[in-house]
GROMACS .gro file of C-alpha atoms in nm:
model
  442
    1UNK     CA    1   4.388   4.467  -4.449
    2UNK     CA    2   4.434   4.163  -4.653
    3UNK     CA    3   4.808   4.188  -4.706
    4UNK     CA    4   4.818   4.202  -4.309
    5UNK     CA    5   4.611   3.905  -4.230
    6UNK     CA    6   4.841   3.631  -4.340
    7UNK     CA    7   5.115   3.792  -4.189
    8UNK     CA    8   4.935   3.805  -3.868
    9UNK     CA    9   4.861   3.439  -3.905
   10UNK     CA   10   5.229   3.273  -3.966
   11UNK     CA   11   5.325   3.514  -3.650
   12UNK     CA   12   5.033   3.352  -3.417
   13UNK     CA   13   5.168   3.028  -3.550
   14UNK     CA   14   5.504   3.110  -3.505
   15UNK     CA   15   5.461   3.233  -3.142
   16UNK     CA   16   5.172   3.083  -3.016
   17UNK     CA   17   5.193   2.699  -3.180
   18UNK     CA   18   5.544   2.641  -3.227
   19UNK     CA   19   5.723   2.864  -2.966
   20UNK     CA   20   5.484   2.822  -2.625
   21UNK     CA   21   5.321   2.538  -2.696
   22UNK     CA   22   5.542   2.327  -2.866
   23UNK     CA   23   5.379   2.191  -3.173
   24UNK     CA   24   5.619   2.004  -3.330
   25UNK     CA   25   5.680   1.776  -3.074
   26UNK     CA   26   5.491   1.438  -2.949
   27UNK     CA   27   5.362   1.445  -2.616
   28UNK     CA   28   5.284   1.190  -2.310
   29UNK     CA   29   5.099   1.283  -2.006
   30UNK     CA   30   5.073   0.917  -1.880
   31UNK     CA   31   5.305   0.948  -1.610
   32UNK     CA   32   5.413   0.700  -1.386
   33UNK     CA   33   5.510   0.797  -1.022
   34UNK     CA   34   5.609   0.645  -0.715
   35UNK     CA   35   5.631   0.868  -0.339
   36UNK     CA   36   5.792   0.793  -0.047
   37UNK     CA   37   5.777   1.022   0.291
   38UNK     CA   38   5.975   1.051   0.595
   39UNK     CA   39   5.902   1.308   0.872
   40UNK     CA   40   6.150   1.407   1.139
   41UNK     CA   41   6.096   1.607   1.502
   42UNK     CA   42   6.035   1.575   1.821
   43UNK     CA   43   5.836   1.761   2.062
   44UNK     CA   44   5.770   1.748   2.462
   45UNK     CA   45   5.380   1.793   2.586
   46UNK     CA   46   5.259   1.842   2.931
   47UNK     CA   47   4.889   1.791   3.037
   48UNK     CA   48   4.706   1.785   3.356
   49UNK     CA   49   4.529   1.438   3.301
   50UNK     CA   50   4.810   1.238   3.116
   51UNK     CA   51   5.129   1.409   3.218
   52UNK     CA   52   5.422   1.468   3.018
   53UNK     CA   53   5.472   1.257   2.709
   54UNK     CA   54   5.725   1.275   2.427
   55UNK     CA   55   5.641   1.280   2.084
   56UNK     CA   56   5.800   1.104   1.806
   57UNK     CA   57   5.745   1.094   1.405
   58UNK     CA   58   5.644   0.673   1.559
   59UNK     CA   59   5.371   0.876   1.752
   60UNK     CA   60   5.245   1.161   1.545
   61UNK     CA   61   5.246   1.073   1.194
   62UNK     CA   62   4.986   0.800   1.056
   63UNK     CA   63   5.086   0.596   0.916
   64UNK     CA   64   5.433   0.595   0.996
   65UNK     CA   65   5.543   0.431   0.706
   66UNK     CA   66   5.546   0.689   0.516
   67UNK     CA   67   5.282   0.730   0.161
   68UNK     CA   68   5.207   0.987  -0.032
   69UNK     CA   69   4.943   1.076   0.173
   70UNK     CA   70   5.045   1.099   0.524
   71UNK     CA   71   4.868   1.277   0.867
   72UNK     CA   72   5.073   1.476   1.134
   73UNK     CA   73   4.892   1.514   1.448
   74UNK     CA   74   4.931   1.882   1.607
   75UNK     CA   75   4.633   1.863   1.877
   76UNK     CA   76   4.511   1.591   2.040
   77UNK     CA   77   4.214   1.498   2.347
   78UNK     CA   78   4.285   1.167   2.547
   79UNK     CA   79   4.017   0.951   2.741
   80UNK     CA   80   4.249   0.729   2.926
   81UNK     CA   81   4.199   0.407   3.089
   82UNK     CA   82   3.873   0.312   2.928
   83UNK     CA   83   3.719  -0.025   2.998
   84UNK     CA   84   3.429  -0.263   2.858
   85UNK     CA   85   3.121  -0.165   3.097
   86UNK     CA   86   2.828   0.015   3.166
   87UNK     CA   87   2.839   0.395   3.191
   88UNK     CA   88   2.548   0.718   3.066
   89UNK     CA   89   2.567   0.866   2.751
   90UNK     CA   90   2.711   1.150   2.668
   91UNK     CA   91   2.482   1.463   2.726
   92UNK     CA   92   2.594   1.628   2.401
   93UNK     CA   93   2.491   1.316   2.189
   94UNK     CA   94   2.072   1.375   2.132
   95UNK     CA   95   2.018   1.004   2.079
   96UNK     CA   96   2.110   0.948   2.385
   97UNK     CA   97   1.877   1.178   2.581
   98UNK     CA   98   1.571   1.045   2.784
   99UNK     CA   99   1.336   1.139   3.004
  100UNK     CA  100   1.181   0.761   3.044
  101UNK     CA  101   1.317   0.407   3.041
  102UNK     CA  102   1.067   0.369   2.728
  103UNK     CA  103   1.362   0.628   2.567
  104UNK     CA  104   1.618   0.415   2.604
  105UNK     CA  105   1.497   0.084   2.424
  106UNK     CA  106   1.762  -0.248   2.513
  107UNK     CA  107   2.010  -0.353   2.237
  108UNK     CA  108   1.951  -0.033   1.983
  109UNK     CA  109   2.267   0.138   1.916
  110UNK     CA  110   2.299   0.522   1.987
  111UNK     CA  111   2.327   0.715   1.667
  112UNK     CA  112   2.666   0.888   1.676
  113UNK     CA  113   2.687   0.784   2.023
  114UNK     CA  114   2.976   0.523   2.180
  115UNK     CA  115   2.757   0.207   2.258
  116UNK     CA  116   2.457   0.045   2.320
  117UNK     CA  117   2.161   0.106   2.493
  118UNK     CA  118   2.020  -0.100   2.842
  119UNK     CA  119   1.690   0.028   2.839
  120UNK     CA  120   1.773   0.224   3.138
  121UNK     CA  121   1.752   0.541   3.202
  122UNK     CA  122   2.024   0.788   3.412
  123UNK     CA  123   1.821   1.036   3.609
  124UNK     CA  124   2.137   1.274   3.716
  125UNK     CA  125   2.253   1.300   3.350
  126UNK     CA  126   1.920   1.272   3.158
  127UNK     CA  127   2.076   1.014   2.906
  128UNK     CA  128   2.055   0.679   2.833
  129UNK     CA  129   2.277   0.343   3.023
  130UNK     CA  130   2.523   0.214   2.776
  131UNK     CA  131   2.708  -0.071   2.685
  132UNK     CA  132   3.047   0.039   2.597
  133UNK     CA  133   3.402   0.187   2.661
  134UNK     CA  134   3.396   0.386   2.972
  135UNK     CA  135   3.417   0.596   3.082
  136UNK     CA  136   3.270   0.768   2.739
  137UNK     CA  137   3.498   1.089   2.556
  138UNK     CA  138   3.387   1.397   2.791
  139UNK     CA  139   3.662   1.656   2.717
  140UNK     CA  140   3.693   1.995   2.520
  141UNK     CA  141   3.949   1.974   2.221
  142UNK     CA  142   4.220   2.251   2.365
  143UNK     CA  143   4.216   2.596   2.217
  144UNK     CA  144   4.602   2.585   2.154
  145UNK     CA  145   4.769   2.316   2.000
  146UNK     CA  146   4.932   2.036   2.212
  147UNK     CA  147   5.230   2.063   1.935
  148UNK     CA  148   5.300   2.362   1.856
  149UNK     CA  149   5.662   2.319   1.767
  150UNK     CA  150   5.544   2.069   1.447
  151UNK     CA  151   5.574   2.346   1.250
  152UNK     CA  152   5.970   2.271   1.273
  153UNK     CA  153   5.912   1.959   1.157
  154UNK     CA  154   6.044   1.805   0.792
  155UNK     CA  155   5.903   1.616   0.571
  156UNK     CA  156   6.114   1.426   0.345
  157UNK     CA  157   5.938   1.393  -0.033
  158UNK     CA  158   6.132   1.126  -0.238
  159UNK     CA  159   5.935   1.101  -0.579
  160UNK     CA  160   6.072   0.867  -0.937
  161UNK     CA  161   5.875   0.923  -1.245
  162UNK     CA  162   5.912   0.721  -1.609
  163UNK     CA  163   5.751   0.844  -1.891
  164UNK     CA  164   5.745   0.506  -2.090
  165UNK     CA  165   5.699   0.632  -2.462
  166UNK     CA  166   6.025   0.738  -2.442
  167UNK     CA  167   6.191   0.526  -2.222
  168UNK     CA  168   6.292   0.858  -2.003
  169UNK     CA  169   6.314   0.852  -1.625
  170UNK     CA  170   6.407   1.076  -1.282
  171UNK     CA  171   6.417   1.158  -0.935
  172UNK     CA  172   6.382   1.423  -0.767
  173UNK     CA  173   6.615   1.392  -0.541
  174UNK     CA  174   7.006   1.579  -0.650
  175UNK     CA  175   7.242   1.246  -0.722
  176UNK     CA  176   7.531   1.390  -0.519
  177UNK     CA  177   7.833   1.268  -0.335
  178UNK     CA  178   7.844   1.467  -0.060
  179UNK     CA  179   7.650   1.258   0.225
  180UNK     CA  180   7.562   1.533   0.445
  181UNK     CA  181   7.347   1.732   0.163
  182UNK     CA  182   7.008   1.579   0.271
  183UNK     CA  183   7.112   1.637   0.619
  184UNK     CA  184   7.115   2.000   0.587
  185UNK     CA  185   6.955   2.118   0.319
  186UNK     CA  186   6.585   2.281   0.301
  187UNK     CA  187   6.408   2.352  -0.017
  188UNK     CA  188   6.442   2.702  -0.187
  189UNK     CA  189   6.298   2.752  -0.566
  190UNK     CA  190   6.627   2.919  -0.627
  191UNK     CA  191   6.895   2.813  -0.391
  192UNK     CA  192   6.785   2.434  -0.384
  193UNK     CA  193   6.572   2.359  -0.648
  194UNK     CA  194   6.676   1.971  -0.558
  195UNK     CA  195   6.627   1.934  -0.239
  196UNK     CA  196   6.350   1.711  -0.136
  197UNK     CA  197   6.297   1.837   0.230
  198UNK     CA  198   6.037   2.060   0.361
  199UNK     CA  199   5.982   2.280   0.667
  200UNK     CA  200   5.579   2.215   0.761
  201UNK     CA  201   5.557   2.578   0.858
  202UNK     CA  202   5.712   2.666   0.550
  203UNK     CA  203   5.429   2.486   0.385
  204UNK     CA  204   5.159   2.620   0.551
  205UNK     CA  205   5.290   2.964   0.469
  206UNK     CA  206   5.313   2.861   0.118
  207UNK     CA  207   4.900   2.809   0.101
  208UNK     CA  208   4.839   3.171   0.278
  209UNK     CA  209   4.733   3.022   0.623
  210UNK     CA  210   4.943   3.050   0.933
  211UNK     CA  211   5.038   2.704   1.110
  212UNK     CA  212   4.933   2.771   1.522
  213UNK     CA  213   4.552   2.842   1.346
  214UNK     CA  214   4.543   2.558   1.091
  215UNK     CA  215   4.716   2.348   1.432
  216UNK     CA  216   4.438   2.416   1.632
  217UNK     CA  217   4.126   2.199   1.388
  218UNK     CA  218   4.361   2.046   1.142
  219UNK     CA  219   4.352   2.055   0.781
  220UNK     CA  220   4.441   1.958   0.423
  221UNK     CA  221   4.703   2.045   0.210
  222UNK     CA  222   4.785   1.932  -0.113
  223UNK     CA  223   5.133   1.964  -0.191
  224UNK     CA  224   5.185   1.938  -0.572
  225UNK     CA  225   5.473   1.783  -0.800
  226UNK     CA  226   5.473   1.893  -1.169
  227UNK     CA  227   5.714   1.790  -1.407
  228UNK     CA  228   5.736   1.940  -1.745
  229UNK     CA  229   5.992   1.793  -1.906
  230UNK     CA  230   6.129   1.920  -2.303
  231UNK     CA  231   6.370   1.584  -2.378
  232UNK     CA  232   6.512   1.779  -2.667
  233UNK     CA  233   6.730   1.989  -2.378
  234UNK     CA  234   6.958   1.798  -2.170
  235UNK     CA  235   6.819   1.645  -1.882
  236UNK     CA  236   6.968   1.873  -1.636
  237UNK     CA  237   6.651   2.147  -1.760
  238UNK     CA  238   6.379   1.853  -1.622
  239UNK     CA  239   6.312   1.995  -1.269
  240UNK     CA  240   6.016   1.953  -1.074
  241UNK     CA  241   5.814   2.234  -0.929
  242UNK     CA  242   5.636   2.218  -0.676
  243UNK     CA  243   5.297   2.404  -0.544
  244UNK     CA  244   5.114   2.422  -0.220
  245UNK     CA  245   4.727   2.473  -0.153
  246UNK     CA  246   4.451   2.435   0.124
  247UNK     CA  247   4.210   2.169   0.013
  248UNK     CA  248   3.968   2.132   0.323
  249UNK     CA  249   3.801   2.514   0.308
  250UNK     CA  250   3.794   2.853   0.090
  251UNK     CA  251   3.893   3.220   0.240
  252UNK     CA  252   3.499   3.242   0.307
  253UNK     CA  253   3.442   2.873   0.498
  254UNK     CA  254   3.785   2.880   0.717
  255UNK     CA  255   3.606   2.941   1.039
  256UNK     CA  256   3.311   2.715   0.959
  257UNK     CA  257   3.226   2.324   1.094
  258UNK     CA  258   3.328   2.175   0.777
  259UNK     CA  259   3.669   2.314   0.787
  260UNK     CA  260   3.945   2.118   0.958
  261UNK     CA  261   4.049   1.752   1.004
  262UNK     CA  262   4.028   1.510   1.329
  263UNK     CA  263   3.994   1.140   1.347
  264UNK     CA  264   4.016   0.901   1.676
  265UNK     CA  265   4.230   0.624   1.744
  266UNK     CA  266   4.306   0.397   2.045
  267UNK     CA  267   4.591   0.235   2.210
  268UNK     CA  268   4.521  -0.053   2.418
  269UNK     CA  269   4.689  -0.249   2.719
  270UNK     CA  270   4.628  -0.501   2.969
  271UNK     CA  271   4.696  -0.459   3.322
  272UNK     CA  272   4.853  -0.684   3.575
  273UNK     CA  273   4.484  -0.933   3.657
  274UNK     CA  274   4.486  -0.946   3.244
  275UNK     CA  275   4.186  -0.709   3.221
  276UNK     CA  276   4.200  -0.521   2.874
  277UNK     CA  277   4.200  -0.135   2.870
  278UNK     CA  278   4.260   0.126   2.652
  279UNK     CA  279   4.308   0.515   2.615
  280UNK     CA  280   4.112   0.726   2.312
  281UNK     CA  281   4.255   0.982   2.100
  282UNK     CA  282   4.106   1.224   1.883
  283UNK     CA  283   4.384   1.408   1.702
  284UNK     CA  284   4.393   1.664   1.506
  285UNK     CA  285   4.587   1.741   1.225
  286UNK     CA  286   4.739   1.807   0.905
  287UNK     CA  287   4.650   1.594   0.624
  288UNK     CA  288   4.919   1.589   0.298
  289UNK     CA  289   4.771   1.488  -0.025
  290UNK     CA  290   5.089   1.500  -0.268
  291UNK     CA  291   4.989   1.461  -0.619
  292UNK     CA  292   5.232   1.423  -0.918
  293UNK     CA  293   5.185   1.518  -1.272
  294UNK     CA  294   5.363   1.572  -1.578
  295UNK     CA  295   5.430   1.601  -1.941
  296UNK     CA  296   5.688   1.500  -2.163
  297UNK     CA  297   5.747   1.651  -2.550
  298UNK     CA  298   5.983   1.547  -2.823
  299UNK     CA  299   6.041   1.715  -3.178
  300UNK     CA  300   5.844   1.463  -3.409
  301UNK     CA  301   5.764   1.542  -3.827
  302UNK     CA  302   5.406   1.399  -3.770
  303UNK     CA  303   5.289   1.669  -3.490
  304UNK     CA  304   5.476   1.938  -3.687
  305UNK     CA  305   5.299   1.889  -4.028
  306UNK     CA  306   5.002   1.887  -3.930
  307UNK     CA  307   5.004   2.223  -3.731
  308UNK     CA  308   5.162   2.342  -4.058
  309UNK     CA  309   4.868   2.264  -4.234
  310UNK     CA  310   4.656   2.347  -3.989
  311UNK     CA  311   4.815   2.732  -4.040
  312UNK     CA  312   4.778   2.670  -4.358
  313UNK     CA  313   4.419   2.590  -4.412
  314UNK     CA  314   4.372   2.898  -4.122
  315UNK     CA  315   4.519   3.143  -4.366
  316UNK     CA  316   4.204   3.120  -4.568
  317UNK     CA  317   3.953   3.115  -4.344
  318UNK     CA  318   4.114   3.439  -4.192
  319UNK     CA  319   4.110   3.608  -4.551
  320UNK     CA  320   3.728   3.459  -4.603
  321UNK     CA  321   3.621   3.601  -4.267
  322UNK     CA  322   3.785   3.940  -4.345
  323UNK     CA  323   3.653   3.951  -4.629
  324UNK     CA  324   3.292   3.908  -4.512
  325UNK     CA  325   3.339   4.197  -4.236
  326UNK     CA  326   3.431   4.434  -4.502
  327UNK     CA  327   3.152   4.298  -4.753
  328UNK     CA  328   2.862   4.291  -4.480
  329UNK     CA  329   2.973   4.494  -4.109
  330UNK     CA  330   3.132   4.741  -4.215
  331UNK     CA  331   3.015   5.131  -4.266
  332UNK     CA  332   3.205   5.161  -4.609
  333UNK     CA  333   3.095   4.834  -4.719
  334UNK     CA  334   2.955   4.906  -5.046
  335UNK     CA  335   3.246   5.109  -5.148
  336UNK     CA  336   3.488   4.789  -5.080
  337UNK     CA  337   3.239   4.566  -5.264
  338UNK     CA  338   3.212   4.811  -5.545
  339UNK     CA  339   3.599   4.834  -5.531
  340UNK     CA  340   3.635   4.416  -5.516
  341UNK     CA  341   3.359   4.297  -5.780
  342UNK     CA  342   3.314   4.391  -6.158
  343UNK     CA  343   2.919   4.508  -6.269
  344UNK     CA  344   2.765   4.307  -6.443
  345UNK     CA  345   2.530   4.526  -6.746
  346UNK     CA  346   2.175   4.364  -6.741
  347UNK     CA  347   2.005   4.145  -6.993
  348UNK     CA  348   1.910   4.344  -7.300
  349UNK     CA  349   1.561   4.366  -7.491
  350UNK     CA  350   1.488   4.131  -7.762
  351UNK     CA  351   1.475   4.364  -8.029
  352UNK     CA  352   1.799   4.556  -7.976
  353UNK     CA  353   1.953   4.183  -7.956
  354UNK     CA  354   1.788   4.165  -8.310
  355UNK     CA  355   1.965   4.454  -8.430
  356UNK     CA  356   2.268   4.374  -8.226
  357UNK     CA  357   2.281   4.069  -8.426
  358UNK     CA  358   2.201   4.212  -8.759
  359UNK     CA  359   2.498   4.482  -8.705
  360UNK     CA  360   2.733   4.167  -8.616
  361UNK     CA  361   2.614   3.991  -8.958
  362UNK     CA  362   2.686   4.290  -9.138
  363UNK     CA  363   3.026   4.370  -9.015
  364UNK     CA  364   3.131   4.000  -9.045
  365UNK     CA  365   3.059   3.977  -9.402
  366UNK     CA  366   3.248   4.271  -9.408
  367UNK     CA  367   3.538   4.136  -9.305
  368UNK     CA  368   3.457   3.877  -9.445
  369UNK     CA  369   3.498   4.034  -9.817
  370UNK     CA  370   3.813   4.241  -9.701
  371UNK     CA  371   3.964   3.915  -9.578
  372UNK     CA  372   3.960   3.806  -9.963
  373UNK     CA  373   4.022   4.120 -10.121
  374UNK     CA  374   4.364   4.075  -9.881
  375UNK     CA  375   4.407   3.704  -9.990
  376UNK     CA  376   4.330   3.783 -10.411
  377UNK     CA  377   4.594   4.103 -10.364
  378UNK     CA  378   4.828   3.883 -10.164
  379UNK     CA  379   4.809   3.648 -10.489
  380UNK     CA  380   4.861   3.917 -10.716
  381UNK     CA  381   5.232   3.932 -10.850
  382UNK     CA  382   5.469   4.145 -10.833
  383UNK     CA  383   5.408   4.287 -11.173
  384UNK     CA  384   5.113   4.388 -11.372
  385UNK     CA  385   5.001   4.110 -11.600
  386UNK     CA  386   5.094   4.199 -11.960
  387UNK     CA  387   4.787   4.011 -12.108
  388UNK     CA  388   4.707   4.016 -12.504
  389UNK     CA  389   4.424   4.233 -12.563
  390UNK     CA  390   4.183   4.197 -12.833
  391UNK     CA  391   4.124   4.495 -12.915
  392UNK     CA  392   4.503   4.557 -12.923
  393UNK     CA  393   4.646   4.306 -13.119
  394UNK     CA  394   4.998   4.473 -13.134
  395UNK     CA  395   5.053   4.411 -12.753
  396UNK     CA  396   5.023   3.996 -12.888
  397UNK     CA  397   5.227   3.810 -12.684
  398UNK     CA  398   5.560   3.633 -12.899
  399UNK     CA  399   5.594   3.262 -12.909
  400UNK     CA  400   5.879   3.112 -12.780
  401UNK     CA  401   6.204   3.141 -12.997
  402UNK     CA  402   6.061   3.446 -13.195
  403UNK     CA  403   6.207   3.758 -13.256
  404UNK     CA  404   6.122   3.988 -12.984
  405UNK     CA  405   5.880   4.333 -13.094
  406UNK     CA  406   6.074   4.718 -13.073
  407UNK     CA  407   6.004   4.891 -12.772
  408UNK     CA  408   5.913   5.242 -12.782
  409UNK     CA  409   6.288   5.484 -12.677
  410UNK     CA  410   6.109   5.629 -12.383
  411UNK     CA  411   6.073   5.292 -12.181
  412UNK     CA  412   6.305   4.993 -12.170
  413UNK     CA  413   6.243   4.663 -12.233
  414UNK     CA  414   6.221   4.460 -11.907
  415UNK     CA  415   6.284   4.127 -11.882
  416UNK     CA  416   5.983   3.887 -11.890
  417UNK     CA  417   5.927   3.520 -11.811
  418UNK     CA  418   5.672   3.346 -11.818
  419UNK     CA  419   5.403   3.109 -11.552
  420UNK     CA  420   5.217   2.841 -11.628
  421UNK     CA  421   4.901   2.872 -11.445
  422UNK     CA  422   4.643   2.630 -11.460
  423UNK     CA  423   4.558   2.425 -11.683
  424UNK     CA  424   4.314   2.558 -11.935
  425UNK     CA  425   4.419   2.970 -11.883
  426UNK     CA  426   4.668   3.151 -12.100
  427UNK     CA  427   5.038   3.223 -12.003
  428UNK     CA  428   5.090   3.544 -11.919
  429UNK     CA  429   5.442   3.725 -11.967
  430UNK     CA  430   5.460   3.874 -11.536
  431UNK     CA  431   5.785   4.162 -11.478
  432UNK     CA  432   6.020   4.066 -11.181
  433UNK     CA  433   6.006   4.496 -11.124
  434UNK     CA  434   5.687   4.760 -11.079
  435UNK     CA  435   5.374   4.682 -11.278
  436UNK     CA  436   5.397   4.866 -11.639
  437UNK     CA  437   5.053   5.038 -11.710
  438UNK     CA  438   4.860   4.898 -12.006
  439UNK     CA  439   4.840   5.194 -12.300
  440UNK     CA  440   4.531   5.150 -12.520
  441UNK     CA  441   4.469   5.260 -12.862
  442UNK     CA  442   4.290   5.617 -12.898
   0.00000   0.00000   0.00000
């Protein structure tokens, strides 16, 4: 198991560090973005209390210059000609109901009403006299949208982005010659991975919602821009991709009272005695939240030592923690420790110790003595000593210069010569051949 653990660790390294997430390259998240819009359609509307009216992106998209987030109105209820007066309260407001003129008290506001209260009290509608625009918003919202056909629509996304470590900047938009390519092109993932316009229906399909329901009480949609962006390719690989998603409710809260989106606005004129009037809107919508992110990476030696080491210093731990699953979870874990650790015998009684000890003494004088019965027969020459005996005085050794003794025929004479050993001991005749055995007198 151990010769497979390191190998398994250089290949999650490998794979995991280097490969998909890039570890030897520097990084930058701080990216800096800038988002222009620009919608385009037109649709025709025809109601029974305002007539027919043309819409333009000047009329149904707020504001109309254009940010990166933007509102498209796709239903709509108008109270038309209201002026500064006195007028009841709407019945649906409860602050505003009354019974009694003591209900009503002068100068308080009504709490998520439309003005301010007289101190009167309406007895045909129950509510209280107002100070305000009238007459006050009395309408349904309709059940179909007013413009349906703004899911043709197209929204035009132009986004720039810098990352400023390294000095590396783009558009999203396809730098081409041909003048007519943002004039007829729609974005596909495959087919036009640079083209910066949308279909709004397309988008809506995009989040899993269809566009006539979302039309009908608005909504949110966040329209993502990610750019991940390897600057050791060529720059043609840095594309942006984009995602869509619902922001304002889940699958389970689609039908509820906090789904949707709706606001009011008013447009006001004067008429020909200078008198100021105005007519109320409350549209309803589709709310774009575009958000851009992104990430840069360059190779770098500073980010790619470290995850060595890292790997490195992983290598152990992954052989210690192995090695404590064997030693301590395993079923055969005595077997594996028995197998990875040398016994150790136990401490032994004093008294075999003692004679321990004494059997060491013993057997190191021993060797001891052979040691310099080695050394004294190392010493020993070649040759017997022929040394003068006293009780042999015919075996005398000569002088120098004398006339040397008869040998006996059976043995020759071998050549002697003499050492001087030191001083004090006698010289002693030594044979460069065999040792010559000493023969004593009977």
């Amino acid at each position: 198991m151990h010769g497979n653990v390191p190998h398994l660790v250089v290949w999650s390294i490998v794979l995991w560090v280097f490969i998909w997430k890039k570890g030897y390259q520097e990084t930058e998240e701080a990216i800096q973005s800038s988002v222009f819009t620009k919608l385009k359609g037109v649709d025709l509307t025809n109601s029974s209390t305002h007539g027919l009216q043309l819409w333009g992106a000047e009329d149904y998209v707020i504001p109309s210059q254009g940010d990166r987030v933007f509102f498209i109105v796709t239903n709509y209820l108008v109270t038309q000609n209201q002026r500064l007066s006195f007028c009841p309260e709407n019945p649906k407001v409860p602050d505003g109901l009354c019974n009694y003129h003591k209900d009503c008290v002068e100068g308080e506001s009504v709490i998520a009403g439309h003005g301010v209260k007289t101190g009167l009290c309406i007895n045909h509608t129950r509510t209280c006299e107002i100070h305000a625009w009238c007459p006050v918003e009395q309408g349904l919202t309709p059940q179909e949208p007013m413009l349906a056909k703004a899911e043709n629509f197209t929204v035009y996304v132009k986004n720039f982005i810098k990352f400023p470590k390294f000095g590396f900047s783009k558009s999203n938009v396809l730098l081409s010659r041909n003048s007519t390519y943002l004039k007829t092109c729609t974005y596909d993932r495959n087919d036009h991975p640079y083209c910066p316009i949308f279909r709004v229906g397309d988008v809506i399909q995009r989040t899993g919602y269809n566009f006539q329901d979302l039309a009908k009480k608005g909504g949110a949609i966040g329209v993502g821009i990610e750019w991940n962006c390897n600057l050791d390719k060529d720059e043609s690989h840095c594309i942006p991709e984009y995602s869509f998603t619902r922001l304002d409710a889940s699958e389970h809260s689609v039908n509820s009272f906090t789904s949707g989106y709706n606001f009011r606005f008013a447009r006001y004129f004067k008429d020909a005695a200078g008198e100021t009037y105005r007519n109320l809107y409350k549209v309803y919508g589709i709310r774009f939240d575009i958000m851009v992110n992104g990430k840069a990476g360059k190779f770098s030696i500073i980010p790619t030592m470290i995850n060595i080491g890292s790997g490195l210093a992983l290598m152990g731990a992954a052989v210690f923690a192995c090695d404590m699953i064997l030693l301590y979870m395993m079923s055969k874990s005595s077997f594996y420790r028995e197998t990875k650790f040398e016994a150790i015998t136990k401490k032994q009684p004093r008294k075999h110790r003692e004679k321990k000890h004494r059997h060491h003494v013993h057997h190191r004088h021993t060797r001891r003595h052979k040691r310099e019965e080695k050394e004294a027969a190392e010493m020993q020459p070649l040759t017997s000593v022929i040394s003068q005996s006293n009780s042999n005085p015919e075996k005398e050794i000569q002088p120098m210069g004398s006339s040397p003794k008869t040998h006996s025929p059976e043995r020759k004479p071998l050549g002697l010569f003499s050492l001087r050993t030191q001083p004090g001991t006698e010289k002693q005749a030594i044979s460069p051949v065999s040792p010559l055995k000493t023969h004593h007198n009977q």
